Each structure stands twice: as C-alpha cells, then as structure tokens.
Short mmCIF file of N, CA and C in Angstrom, two decimals:
data_model
loop_
_atom_site.label_atom_id
_atom_site.label_comp_id
_atom_site.label_asym_id
_atom_site.label_seq_id
_atom_site.Cartn_x
_atom_site.Cartn_y
_atom_site.Cartn_z
N MET A 79 -55.09 8.16 4.45
CA MET A 79 -54.21 7.73 3.31
C MET A 79 -53.68 6.27 4.07
N LYS A 80 -53.53 5.38 3.24
CA LYS A 80 -52.58 4.34 3.64
C LYS A 80 -51.20 4.47 2.90
N ILE A 81 -49.97 4.30 3.82
CA ILE A 81 -49.00 4.64 3.61
C ILE A 81 -48.28 3.35 2.96
N THR A 82 -47.59 3.36 1.97
CA THR A 82 -47.02 1.90 1.35
C THR A 82 -45.34 2.25 1.52
N GLU A 83 -44.68 1.40 1.34
CA GLU A 83 -43.26 1.48 1.55
C GLU A 83 -42.70 2.30 0.37
N GLU A 84 -43.16 1.84 -0.76
CA GLU A 84 -43.06 2.64 -2.26
C GLU A 84 -43.09 3.88 -2.00
N PHE A 85 -44.38 4.15 -1.51
CA PHE A 85 -44.78 5.69 -1.46
C PHE A 85 -43.86 6.66 -0.42
N ALA A 86 -43.86 5.69 0.67
CA ALA A 86 -42.68 6.34 1.78
C ALA A 86 -41.50 6.66 1.30
N LEU A 87 -40.60 5.92 0.43
CA LEU A 87 -39.51 5.78 -0.26
C LEU A 87 -39.08 6.96 -1.43
N GLU A 88 -40.23 6.95 -2.19
CA GLU A 88 -40.41 8.05 -2.78
C GLU A 88 -40.56 9.29 -2.61
N PHE A 89 -41.44 9.40 -1.28
CA PHE A 89 -41.76 10.82 -0.84
C PHE A 89 -40.20 11.58 -0.12
N ALA A 90 -39.88 10.22 0.57
CA ALA A 90 -38.47 10.71 1.51
C ALA A 90 -37.53 11.38 0.50
N GLN A 91 -37.35 10.63 -0.54
CA GLN A 91 -36.32 10.82 -1.83
C GLN A 91 -36.41 12.40 -2.28
N GLU A 92 -37.76 12.60 -2.50
CA GLU A 92 -38.42 13.83 -3.12
C GLU A 92 -38.05 14.92 -2.26
N TRP A 93 -38.34 14.59 -0.56
CA TRP A 93 -38.49 15.58 0.29
C TRP A 93 -37.12 15.86 0.41
N ILE A 94 -36.08 15.04 0.57
CA ILE A 94 -34.56 15.37 0.82
C ILE A 94 -34.21 16.48 -0.05
N SER A 95 -34.42 15.77 -1.49
CA SER A 95 -34.05 16.54 -2.92
C SER A 95 -34.42 18.01 -2.78
N ALA A 96 -35.61 18.06 -2.29
CA ALA A 96 -36.36 19.36 -2.43
C ALA A 96 -35.53 20.30 -1.12
N PHE A 97 -35.49 19.71 -0.15
CA PHE A 97 -34.73 20.56 0.99
C PHE A 97 -33.42 21.05 0.76
N ASN A 98 -32.72 20.09 0.01
CA ASN A 98 -31.24 20.13 -0.34
C ASN A 98 -31.16 21.25 -1.42
N ALA A 99 -32.13 21.38 -2.10
CA ALA A 99 -32.00 22.33 -3.27
C ALA A 99 -32.55 23.56 -2.77
N HIS A 100 -32.92 23.58 -1.61
CA HIS A 100 -33.54 24.91 -0.80
C HIS A 100 -34.46 25.34 -1.70
N ASP A 101 -35.21 24.69 -2.32
CA ASP A 101 -36.69 24.91 -3.10
C ASP A 101 -37.87 25.02 -2.34
N LEU A 102 -38.15 26.05 -1.59
CA LEU A 102 -39.26 26.10 -0.44
C LEU A 102 -40.53 25.72 -1.05
N GLU A 103 -40.69 26.26 -2.33
CA GLU A 103 -42.09 25.91 -2.96
C GLU A 103 -42.07 24.29 -3.20
N ARG A 104 -41.21 23.93 -3.79
CA ARG A 104 -41.33 22.43 -3.91
C ARG A 104 -41.20 21.66 -2.50
N VAL A 105 -40.79 22.04 -1.36
CA VAL A 105 -40.88 21.28 -0.18
C VAL A 105 -42.49 21.54 0.22
N LEU A 106 -42.87 22.92 0.07
CA LEU A 106 -44.37 23.13 0.98
C LEU A 106 -45.31 22.34 -0.15
N SER A 107 -45.28 21.95 -1.43
CA SER A 107 -46.14 21.38 -2.40
C SER A 107 -46.41 20.12 -1.60
N HIS A 108 -45.78 19.32 -0.73
CA HIS A 108 -46.05 18.05 -0.11
C HIS A 108 -46.98 18.41 1.25
N TYR A 109 -47.43 19.60 1.67
CA TYR A 109 -48.22 19.89 2.52
C TYR A 109 -49.50 20.61 2.63
N SER A 110 -50.39 20.27 3.32
CA SER A 110 -51.64 20.81 3.45
C SER A 110 -51.57 22.21 3.79
N ALA A 111 -52.59 22.99 3.53
CA ALA A 111 -52.50 24.52 3.62
C ALA A 111 -52.90 24.44 5.27
N ASP A 112 -53.52 23.84 6.00
CA ASP A 112 -53.56 23.88 7.44
C ASP A 112 -52.67 22.98 8.30
N PHE A 113 -51.58 22.68 7.80
CA PHE A 113 -50.54 21.69 8.73
C PHE A 113 -50.09 22.26 9.77
N VAL A 114 -49.49 21.71 10.67
CA VAL A 114 -49.30 21.86 11.75
C VAL A 114 -47.70 21.39 12.09
N ILE A 115 -46.63 21.82 12.40
CA ILE A 115 -45.27 21.48 12.66
C ILE A 115 -45.05 22.03 14.33
N LYS A 116 -44.44 20.89 14.97
CA LYS A 116 -44.23 21.06 16.18
C LYS A 116 -42.42 20.85 16.26
N SER A 117 -41.54 21.89 16.65
CA SER A 117 -40.25 21.58 16.49
C SER A 117 -39.44 22.47 17.47
N PRO A 118 -38.39 21.82 18.00
CA PRO A 118 -37.55 22.62 19.04
C PRO A 118 -36.95 23.77 18.19
N VAL A 119 -36.64 23.48 17.13
CA VAL A 119 -35.96 24.31 16.14
C VAL A 119 -36.88 25.86 15.94
N ALA A 120 -38.20 25.57 15.67
CA ALA A 120 -39.15 26.53 15.56
C ALA A 120 -39.18 27.36 17.05
N ALA A 121 -39.06 26.68 18.10
CA ALA A 121 -39.30 27.14 19.40
C ALA A 121 -38.10 28.19 19.67
N ARG A 122 -36.80 27.84 19.15
CA ARG A 122 -35.86 28.67 19.34
C ARG A 122 -35.66 29.69 18.38
N LEU A 123 -36.00 29.35 17.11
CA LEU A 123 -35.81 30.74 16.35
C LEU A 123 -37.32 31.71 16.33
N LEU A 124 -38.29 31.22 16.52
CA LEU A 124 -39.35 32.00 16.69
C LEU A 124 -39.76 32.70 17.88
N ASP A 125 -38.94 31.98 19.18
CA ASP A 125 -39.24 32.40 20.55
C ASP A 125 -40.69 31.78 20.82
N LEU A 126 -40.94 30.63 20.61
CA LEU A 126 -42.21 29.96 20.73
C LEU A 126 -41.88 28.88 22.14
N GLN A 127 -42.91 29.48 23.00
CA GLN A 127 -42.73 28.40 24.14
C GLN A 127 -43.04 26.81 23.80
N ASP A 128 -44.00 26.75 23.04
CA ASP A 128 -44.30 25.29 22.59
C ASP A 128 -43.76 24.61 21.17
N GLY A 129 -43.07 25.44 20.55
CA GLY A 129 -42.63 25.51 19.29
C GLY A 129 -43.60 25.09 18.01
N VAL A 130 -44.79 25.37 18.49
CA VAL A 130 -45.89 24.86 17.23
C VAL A 130 -46.28 26.05 16.57
N VAL A 131 -45.86 25.48 15.08
CA VAL A 131 -46.28 26.65 14.17
C VAL A 131 -47.47 26.16 13.30
N SER A 132 -48.30 26.58 13.08
CA SER A 132 -49.68 26.29 12.34
C SER A 132 -50.09 27.46 11.15
N GLY A 133 -50.31 26.12 9.84
CA GLY A 133 -50.70 26.95 8.53
C GLY A 133 -49.31 27.01 7.62
N LYS A 134 -49.59 26.62 6.47
CA LYS A 134 -48.55 26.60 5.26
C LYS A 134 -47.93 28.13 5.50
N GLU A 135 -48.48 29.35 5.46
CA GLU A 135 -48.00 30.30 5.29
C GLU A 135 -46.70 30.95 6.60
N ALA A 136 -47.55 30.38 7.69
CA ALA A 136 -46.48 30.57 8.72
C ALA A 136 -45.46 29.83 8.85
N VAL A 137 -45.64 28.10 8.34
CA VAL A 137 -44.52 27.68 8.01
C VAL A 137 -43.27 28.27 7.11
N ARG A 138 -44.07 28.64 6.18
CA ARG A 138 -43.30 29.09 5.15
C ARG A 138 -42.16 30.32 5.61
N ALA A 139 -42.71 31.34 6.75
CA ALA A 139 -41.98 32.26 6.99
C ALA A 139 -40.98 31.76 8.05
N TYR A 140 -41.28 30.95 8.61
CA TYR A 140 -40.58 30.00 9.65
C TYR A 140 -39.23 29.39 8.75
N TRP A 141 -39.37 28.63 7.87
CA TRP A 141 -38.41 28.19 7.04
C TRP A 141 -37.65 28.73 5.93
N ILE A 142 -38.16 29.76 5.71
CA ILE A 142 -37.42 31.11 4.92
C ILE A 142 -36.42 31.74 6.18
N ARG A 143 -37.09 31.80 7.30
CA ARG A 143 -35.95 32.33 8.49
C ARG A 143 -34.84 31.29 8.97
N ALA A 144 -35.18 29.71 8.78
CA ALA A 144 -34.40 28.90 8.99
C ALA A 144 -33.11 28.62 8.14
N LEU A 145 -33.80 28.94 6.77
CA LEU A 145 -32.88 28.85 5.34
C LEU A 145 -31.69 29.99 5.40
N GLU A 146 -32.45 31.00 5.81
CA GLU A 146 -31.31 32.16 6.06
C GLU A 146 -30.03 32.05 6.67
N LYS A 147 -30.62 31.56 7.89
CA LYS A 147 -29.50 31.27 9.26
C LYS A 147 -28.85 30.26 8.91
N MET A 148 -29.14 29.37 7.99
CA MET A 148 -28.57 27.78 7.65
C MET A 148 -28.16 27.78 6.13
N PRO A 149 -27.45 28.60 5.31
CA PRO A 149 -27.50 28.69 3.88
C PRO A 149 -27.00 27.47 3.35
N ASP A 150 -26.19 26.75 4.51
CA ASP A 150 -25.33 25.56 3.80
C ASP A 150 -26.09 24.24 4.32
N LEU A 151 -27.29 24.22 4.76
CA LEU A 151 -28.21 23.01 5.02
C LEU A 151 -28.18 22.33 3.85
N HIS A 152 -28.10 20.86 4.45
CA HIS A 152 -28.01 19.73 3.49
C HIS A 152 -28.38 18.52 4.33
N PHE A 153 -29.18 17.58 4.09
CA PHE A 153 -29.56 16.83 4.77
C PHE A 153 -29.29 15.05 3.79
N GLU A 154 -28.75 14.39 4.80
CA GLU A 154 -28.53 12.75 4.22
C GLU A 154 -29.68 11.82 4.77
N LEU A 155 -30.53 11.06 3.95
CA LEU A 155 -31.43 10.60 4.42
C LEU A 155 -30.84 9.35 5.18
N LEU A 156 -31.34 8.80 6.31
CA LEU A 156 -30.51 7.50 7.10
C LEU A 156 -31.51 6.33 6.71
N ASP A 157 -32.84 6.92 6.90
CA ASP A 157 -33.97 5.70 7.25
C ASP A 157 -35.62 6.11 7.06
N VAL A 158 -36.30 5.54 6.55
CA VAL A 158 -37.49 6.14 6.28
C VAL A 158 -38.38 4.66 7.08
N LEU A 159 -39.13 5.24 8.17
CA LEU A 159 -40.21 4.31 8.78
C LEU A 159 -41.53 4.42 8.48
N VAL A 160 -42.41 3.43 8.22
CA VAL A 160 -43.50 3.37 7.44
C VAL A 160 -44.68 3.21 8.66
N GLY A 161 -45.75 4.08 8.70
CA GLY A 161 -46.80 3.84 9.82
C GLY A 161 -48.03 3.49 8.78
N THR A 162 -49.05 3.63 9.53
CA THR A 162 -50.62 3.24 8.83
C THR A 162 -50.92 4.70 8.02
N ASP A 163 -50.96 5.89 8.75
CA ASP A 163 -51.31 6.96 7.98
C ASP A 163 -50.09 8.25 7.99
N GLY A 164 -48.89 7.48 8.00
CA GLY A 164 -47.87 8.44 7.98
C GLY A 164 -46.44 7.89 8.38
N LEU A 165 -45.14 8.78 7.95
CA LEU A 165 -43.83 8.04 8.06
C LEU A 165 -42.81 8.99 8.83
N THR A 166 -42.03 8.31 9.22
CA THR A 166 -41.03 8.90 9.78
C THR A 166 -39.76 9.11 8.96
N LEU A 167 -39.03 10.24 8.75
CA LEU A 167 -38.03 10.42 7.93
C LEU A 167 -36.80 10.63 8.79
N TYR A 168 -35.96 9.96 9.20
CA TYR A 168 -34.41 10.00 10.01
C TYR A 168 -33.46 10.11 8.94
N TYR A 169 -33.01 11.46 9.27
CA TYR A 169 -31.69 11.96 8.54
C TYR A 169 -30.84 12.87 9.24
N LEU A 170 -29.87 13.06 8.51
CA LEU A 170 -28.47 13.80 9.13
C LEU A 170 -28.30 14.85 8.68
N ASN A 171 -28.25 15.77 9.55
CA ASN A 171 -27.89 17.20 8.64
C ASN A 171 -26.43 17.47 8.77
N THR A 172 -25.85 17.30 7.38
CA THR A 172 -24.65 17.08 7.55
C THR A 172 -23.49 18.52 7.88
N GLY A 173 -24.25 19.56 7.85
CA GLY A 173 -23.53 20.55 8.34
C GLY A 173 -23.17 20.83 9.81
N SER A 174 -24.33 20.33 10.59
CA SER A 174 -24.18 20.17 12.00
C SER A 174 -23.74 18.89 12.75
N GLY A 175 -23.94 17.79 11.65
CA GLY A 175 -23.67 16.75 12.31
C GLY A 175 -24.79 16.02 13.16
N LYS A 176 -26.08 16.74 13.40
CA LYS A 176 -27.15 16.00 14.21
C LYS A 176 -27.91 15.61 13.57
N LYS A 177 -28.63 14.39 14.05
CA LYS A 177 -29.86 13.50 13.23
C LYS A 177 -31.02 14.20 13.82
N THR A 178 -32.11 13.91 12.96
CA THR A 178 -33.10 14.29 13.12
C THR A 178 -34.11 13.18 12.74
N ALA A 179 -35.31 13.32 13.48
CA ALA A 179 -36.40 12.22 13.07
C ALA A 179 -37.68 13.21 12.80
N GLU A 180 -38.55 12.95 11.70
CA GLU A 180 -39.78 14.02 11.54
C GLU A 180 -40.80 12.92 11.31
N VAL A 181 -41.68 12.91 12.05
CA VAL A 181 -43.05 12.19 12.31
C VAL A 181 -44.04 12.95 11.31
N MET A 182 -44.36 12.24 10.39
CA MET A 182 -45.30 13.08 9.38
C MET A 182 -46.61 12.14 9.36
N THR A 183 -47.79 12.78 9.59
CA THR A 183 -49.00 12.41 9.32
C THR A 183 -49.47 13.13 8.14
N PHE A 184 -50.16 12.14 6.99
CA PHE A 184 -50.82 12.38 5.92
C PHE A 184 -52.39 12.58 5.96
N ASN A 185 -53.09 13.58 5.10
CA ASN A 185 -54.21 13.58 5.18
C ASN A 185 -55.13 12.53 3.96
N GLY A 186 -55.91 12.41 3.95
CA GLY A 186 -56.63 12.08 2.96
C GLY A 186 -56.35 12.17 1.34
N GLN A 187 -55.99 13.28 1.09
CA GLN A 187 -55.18 13.75 -0.34
C GLN A 187 -53.85 13.16 -0.29
N GLY A 188 -53.39 12.89 0.62
CA GLY A 188 -51.92 12.35 0.27
C GLY A 188 -50.96 13.49 0.74
N LEU A 189 -51.29 14.51 1.50
CA LEU A 189 -50.52 15.60 2.12
C LEU A 189 -50.28 15.41 3.26
N VAL A 190 -49.29 15.92 3.68
CA VAL A 190 -48.71 16.08 5.16
C VAL A 190 -49.54 17.34 6.05
N CYS A 191 -50.17 16.69 6.90
CA CYS A 191 -51.11 17.59 7.70
C CYS A 191 -50.45 18.03 9.19
N GLN A 192 -49.62 17.11 9.59
CA GLN A 192 -48.70 17.22 10.88
C GLN A 192 -47.79 16.81 11.08
N VAL A 193 -46.79 17.28 11.35
CA VAL A 193 -45.27 16.63 11.61
C VAL A 193 -44.58 17.34 13.17
N ALA A 194 -44.20 16.22 13.75
CA ALA A 194 -43.57 16.28 14.94
C ALA A 194 -41.53 16.21 14.65
N ALA A 195 -41.14 16.89 15.07
CA ALA A 195 -39.70 17.10 15.02
C ALA A 195 -38.92 16.71 16.11
N TYR A 196 -37.82 15.85 16.01
CA TYR A 196 -37.21 15.49 16.92
C TYR A 196 -35.69 15.32 16.77
N TYR A 197 -34.88 16.06 17.80
CA TYR A 197 -33.39 16.17 17.03
C TYR A 197 -32.44 15.66 18.18
N GLY A 198 -31.43 15.16 17.48
CA GLY A 198 -30.21 14.54 18.30
C GLY A 198 -29.44 15.69 18.87
#
C-alpha cells in the first residue's frame, strides 16, 4: 500500500482519538490479525526480553494490561512522518510527559502489520 500524506494525517488523528477514548476495539480495527509490535513497554509489562508481541489477540491482552496500569493515558500528536509503505507517529504522552515514535508498516489491505515503538 502506498501511503499518502492525506491518508497518514487521517490515520494519525483517528488512531490518537481511539487511544484517547481508550476504545481498544477501535484501535485494534487498524491492525491485521497477525501484526507484530516491538516495544520497550511490552518488554517491561510482560517481562519479555525482546519486547515482541505477536498477533492481535496477544496485543489486545498487552494493551488491556497497559490501560489498566495507566488509566489516565492521553496522547497529543506532535508529527506524522510518511514513508513508502508506512508512517511514523510522533506523539506526547501527556500523563508521563514522555515522547514516543511508533513506526508502522501497512499491508496491502491498508492495515498495520508491524510496529516498532521508541520512547524518549
């Protein structure tokens, strides 16, 4: 899938809105069933050496746990960077004051299939 600037901005606004609403089903609707996320937060919360969580159901369980630990989670979008088959969301977690970049790769159906998260 070729990512356009318009698609990237619309996706970013919807993704941030869904996370800020803590609407996990809405967030997950943007991901393929077999997507993989690599995150230092997953490594810490799930005691995973490599921080890799594979598959939508495993990620659902991870995000449920994360939202339980951070009930006031709220993101502020800072920037969206566009690539050929993906995008990077750069945002601020207003609760912690930490910045995050999530590099997302999309499959041919327009769903996120791979994510790498980086934290400030």
